[in-house]
C-alpha cells in the first residue's frame, strides 16, 4: 500500500508538478521503480483493487503501461505460475475497465497480447486466452472488454513482426495459424454483438464502432479467406457494414472495412459495383448538396479502390461502371477547401486510362466502344481538374508575395500523369481545342486570368505528348496572351499576375520551336520574356523560355532587330540582380545566338556590349585599389565586390557557351582569342591585388578562369605558364581558398598530356603540396575541419596522375609519396565527401602503378614510374592498409566499402605483379601479409570481437589473393582494359562481401579521432 501511494504521488508530481526539479526527480524515481520486481505486484494491485482516494485514471494508465513494458522485456523469464496469475489479473482488470477509459482498456489488452506472445511454453497459448475470453464474455460488461481484446490481438500477433523480435519466424507463424483457427468463433461473436441493442451502458453507435474496429482488425489478417467467393457477399456482417455506412458516427470505419475487403477479395468489387447506384442516391448526392466532406471523401476513396481493384471490370463500360465513374467525377469537381478528395481519385483515373490505352487483348471493337463511352467522362474530368487546379488570386498578399497553399501545389504536381492520359485518350488536337474553346478578349480587364493560368498550366504539363504527336496547333491565342501581358507595367506583374505570366512563359518555353515559326512572333516573344525576367515570380520561367527560343530559333533571332533586343537584355543584367542560375541561363542564351552570327565584327561588337558592364566592374574595382574611397565606405566596397564577382560569373557563362575555333593555330579575329586578350590581363591584375583576399570574389574569378580554360582549347596554351604560376602563388598566400587548386586541376586536365609543360605541372604540384594547410592534413580530425581542402587537393592529385605522362610523374616521386600518405590519413575522416575523394585518389594512383608495371613487367628500369610507384607502395603500404581498415570502422563505414575493397584489391594485385619483376625484393605478397597482420594486431581490443584477430588475417589474405588474380586477369584482357577489373570475378565479389560484412559488424565501435 505504501508503494502504491508513492507511485501515485510520483505520477501526480510528474504530470502536474510546478517545480521542474520535482518533476525530474519524480520521473527518475518512476524509471527506477519500473525496473524492480516489486513493480509487478504494485502495478497489478493498482489495476485490480477497488477504488482508492489516491489512485485515479492517470495512475491506473501508468500501471497498465508498466505491466505491458515489463511483459515485453521480462515476460519470457516469468515462470508458468506467475504468467497464469498475471493473465487472471489482467482479465480482471479488463472487466473492471470495460466501460472505460478506452485508452486504459486498450493498454490492458495490449499487455494481454504481449503475455500471449511470451507464453510459448504453453502448447496453445492463444487457445488458453480464448477460453478465458469466453468466461469474461459472460461477466457483466465483459463482452466490451472481449471486443477490445479481439481488436488488438491480430495486429500484435500477426501484423507487427518487430515488437517481439525474440520470437522466431516459425513460432510467430504457428501463433498466427492458431489465432486464425478461431476466425469462425470471432465472426459469430461479432454477428451476435451486431444484433444486440444497447442494454449494458454502452450506446449503440459506440458499440457499433467497436464492432467495426474489431472486424477491420480481423479483415486485415484475412478472416474471410476461407469463405467461398459466393458466400462473402451475403455474409451478415457485410450487411451490418452497409447499414453502418448510413450512420454518421460509424461511416468512416465502415468505409475503411469495405476498402480493406475490396483490396483483398477479387469477387467483392463486382458486388460493390452493383451497389454504387444506391451509395450515390442515398449518401453521395445528399452529401454533395450539404457539403459533407467526410462522406464525399470516404465514398471517393471506396469507389476509387473498387475501380483500381478491377480496372477491367470498369473498362467494360457497363451501366454500373459508368455510374461509378460519374460519381467519382462529381467528387473531383466538389469545391472542398483542400484537395484531398480530388487527389484520392487520381490513381483510379490513371489505372482506368492505362487499361483503355493498353493492348486490345483480342477485344477489338468492344474496347473501341468502351473508349467511346468513356470519352465524355474524361473530357468532363479535364474540366473538373482545370477548375480544381485554379489558383485563387486572393492567395497573394498586398505585397504580391506568393502564398499558394501547399495542398494545391502538391495537387498540381499529382495531376500531371492524369492530364497526360486524358491527352492520349482525347488526342492532342481535341485536348488543345478544349483548352482554347473560349475566345478571350484583348483587354486585361475582360480576360478570366484564373482560367487562363490553369489552362496554360495544363498545356505545359502535356507538352511532351503534344510535341511527340507532331500536330502544331494555332498559337494565336498564346500570342494574344503574350501581347497583352507584355503591355502590363512591371509594377502590376507582382502577385497573381506574375503567376499567370510564369505559366504563359512555361508554355512559350515548352513550345518554343513551334511558336517561333508563328508570323512575326520572335520579337514579341523576346520582349515578353524580357519584361518577365525582372519579376521574381516568373523570372525563372522567362529565363528558361529565352534559352529555348534562342536554341530553337537561332536563325530568326539573329536578325538585327531581334539581336538588338537580346543585347539590351544582356545589358540590363547588371541592374536586375537575378539569381546566378537565372543569369547564367540568360547569358548562355545570348551567347548561343552570337555563335550563329557570321559577321565577326558584329559578333565582337555584341560581345563587347554584353560584357561591357562586367569588364567595367572589374576595372573599377582594380583601379580603385589605391583610392581610400572604397575601403572607407563599407556599403560601396561590398557593392563593388559583388558587382565584380557577378561580372566574372557572366564572363564564365560566355566562355562556356562560346564556340572555340577548330584550328589549332590562333586566328587573329577570333572572338575567343579577343575575349581572352581582355579577360586575362584584368584577371591577372586582380590576382595581384588585395581584393582577391575576398573568398567570394576569388571563387567567382577562378570559376570564370576554369571555364575559359575549358572553352579556349589550344588558344590558351600561351597563357598557361603565367596562369599556373598565379594560381599556385595565390593559394600559398590565401590557403583557405581551395578554388585555386580546383582551377589548377582544370588546367592540368586540359593540357596535362603536353609533355613540354611537364616541369610546369610538377612545379605547380610541388608548390601546392608545400602549403602549410596541406602539410597540416596529418589527422582525421584536421581533415574533418578542412573537407573542402581535402577534396580539392586529392582531386588535383588524381588529375595529375590521370593526365600527365609517366615521365612527368617519375619526376615527382617524393610529391606522390607525400600525397598518397596524406590521402591515406584523409580516408579515415568522418566527412563522407573528403574521405571518398581521398580514396578515389589512392585508387587512381594504384591503377596507374598497375598499368605501368604491366606494360614493363619484363624490364622495369630504375627511375621509371613503375619502379617509383612500387617504391612508394613499399614505403606507404602499411599506412595505407591501416587507414583503410580504420575507415571501415564506425557508423559511416558502409559508404566506403566499395572504394576500400577496390584499393585493397589493387594493392594486392600490385604485390602479386611485383613478385614477377626485379622489384620483388622491395614489394611482395609477404609485404601485404605483414602490413595486414600488424594493422589487425594494432587495433584496440574494443574494436574487435573475441577471437576475431586469429581468423581475420587468413580470411582476408585468401580473399585478397583470389581478388588480385581476378584483377590482373581482367586488366590483361581487352574487356578488362575498359572496365579496369574492379570487383570483377568471384574473387573480387568475395572480397567486397567480406569487407562489407566487416564494416556492417563494426558500426558501433567508439568514434575514431
mmCIF file of N, CA and C in Angstrom, residues 15 33 122 286 294 320 353 410 425 429 435 492 718 760 834 892 908 987:
data_model
loop_
_atom_site.group_PDB
_atom_site.id
_atom_site.type_symbol
_atom_site.label_atom_id
_atom_site.label_comp_id
_atom_site.label_asym_id
_atom_site.label_seq_id
_atom_site.Cartn_x
_atom_site.Cartn_y
_atom_site.Cartn_z
ATOM 1 N N UNK A 15 3.124 14.737 -13.711
ATOM 2 C CA UNK A 15 2.154 15.302 -14.657
ATOM 3 C C UNK A 15 1.698 16.710 -14.296
ATOM 4 N N UNK A 33 11.794 2.623 -10.459
ATOM 5 C CA UNK A 33 10.770 1.722 -9.906
ATOM 6 C C UNK A 33 10.337 0.669 -10.932
ATOM 7 N N UNK A 122 3.360 -22.796 -23.174
ATOM 8 C CA UNK A 122 2.048 -23.405 -23.377
ATOM 9 C C UNK A 122 1.974 -23.913 -24.808
ATOM 10 N N UNK A 286 -26.895 13.587 -51.343
ATOM 11 C CA UNK A 286 -27.170 14.485 -50.209
ATOM 12 C C UNK A 286 -25.902 15.131 -49.654
ATOM 13 N N UNK A 294 -16.777 14.708 -45.216
ATOM 14 C CA UNK A 294 -16.437 13.409 -44.646
ATOM 15 C C UNK A 294 -17.042 12.285 -45.481
ATOM 16 N N UNK A 320 -23.287 0.132 -64.622
ATOM 17 C CA UNK A 320 -22.797 0.316 -63.248
ATOM 18 C C UNK A 320 -21.422 0.988 -63.238
ATOM 19 N N UNK A 353 -7.371 4.734 -67.422
ATOM 20 C CA UNK A 353 -6.831 5.206 -68.702
ATOM 21 C C UNK A 353 -5.775 4.247 -69.241
ATOM 22 N N UNK A 410 0.868 20.577 -54.370
ATOM 23 C CA UNK A 410 1.038 19.128 -54.493
ATOM 24 C C UNK A 410 0.029 18.542 -55.467
ATOM 25 N N UNK A 425 -6.005 9.945 -74.572
ATOM 26 C CA UNK A 425 -7.329 9.419 -74.892
ATOM 27 C C UNK A 425 -8.085 10.339 -75.849
ATOM 28 N N UNK A 429 -5.124 17.104 -80.521
ATOM 29 C CA UNK A 429 -5.908 18.178 -81.164
ATOM 30 C C UNK A 429 -7.161 18.492 -80.357
ATOM 31 N N UNK A 435 -9.005 23.315 -74.415
ATOM 32 C CA UNK A 435 -8.371 24.377 -73.647
ATOM 33 C C UNK A 435 -8.659 25.748 -74.240
ATOM 34 N N UNK A 492 2.745 46.035 -62.013
ATOM 35 C CA UNK A 492 1.487 45.283 -61.946
ATOM 36 C C UNK A 492 1.685 43.779 -62.140
ATOM 37 N N UNK A 718 49.362 29.652 -74.618
ATOM 38 C CA UNK A 718 50.334 30.738 -74.459
ATOM 39 C C UNK A 718 50.265 31.374 -73.073
ATOM 40 N N UNK A 760 56.421 22.405 -65.571
ATOM 41 C CA UNK A 760 55.473 23.397 -65.051
ATOM 42 C C UNK A 760 54.438 22.728 -64.151
ATOM 43 N N UNK A 834 35.081 14.147 -48.257
ATOM 44 C CA UNK A 834 36.537 14.201 -48.138
ATOM 45 C C UNK A 834 37.139 12.801 -48.170
ATOM 46 N N UNK A 892 29.895 5.460 -40.362
ATOM 47 C CA UNK A 892 29.965 5.959 -41.743
ATOM 48 C C UNK A 892 30.691 4.997 -42.676
ATOM 49 N N UNK A 908 46.812 -5.541 -53.571
ATOM 50 C CA UNK A 908 47.150 -6.966 -53.613
ATOM 51 C C UNK A 908 47.627 -7.365 -55.005
ATOM 52 N N UNK A 987 36.505 -13.733 -57.142
ATOM 53 C CA UNK A 987 37.408 -13.239 -56.111
ATOM 54 C C UNK A 987 37.097 -11.824 -55.680
#
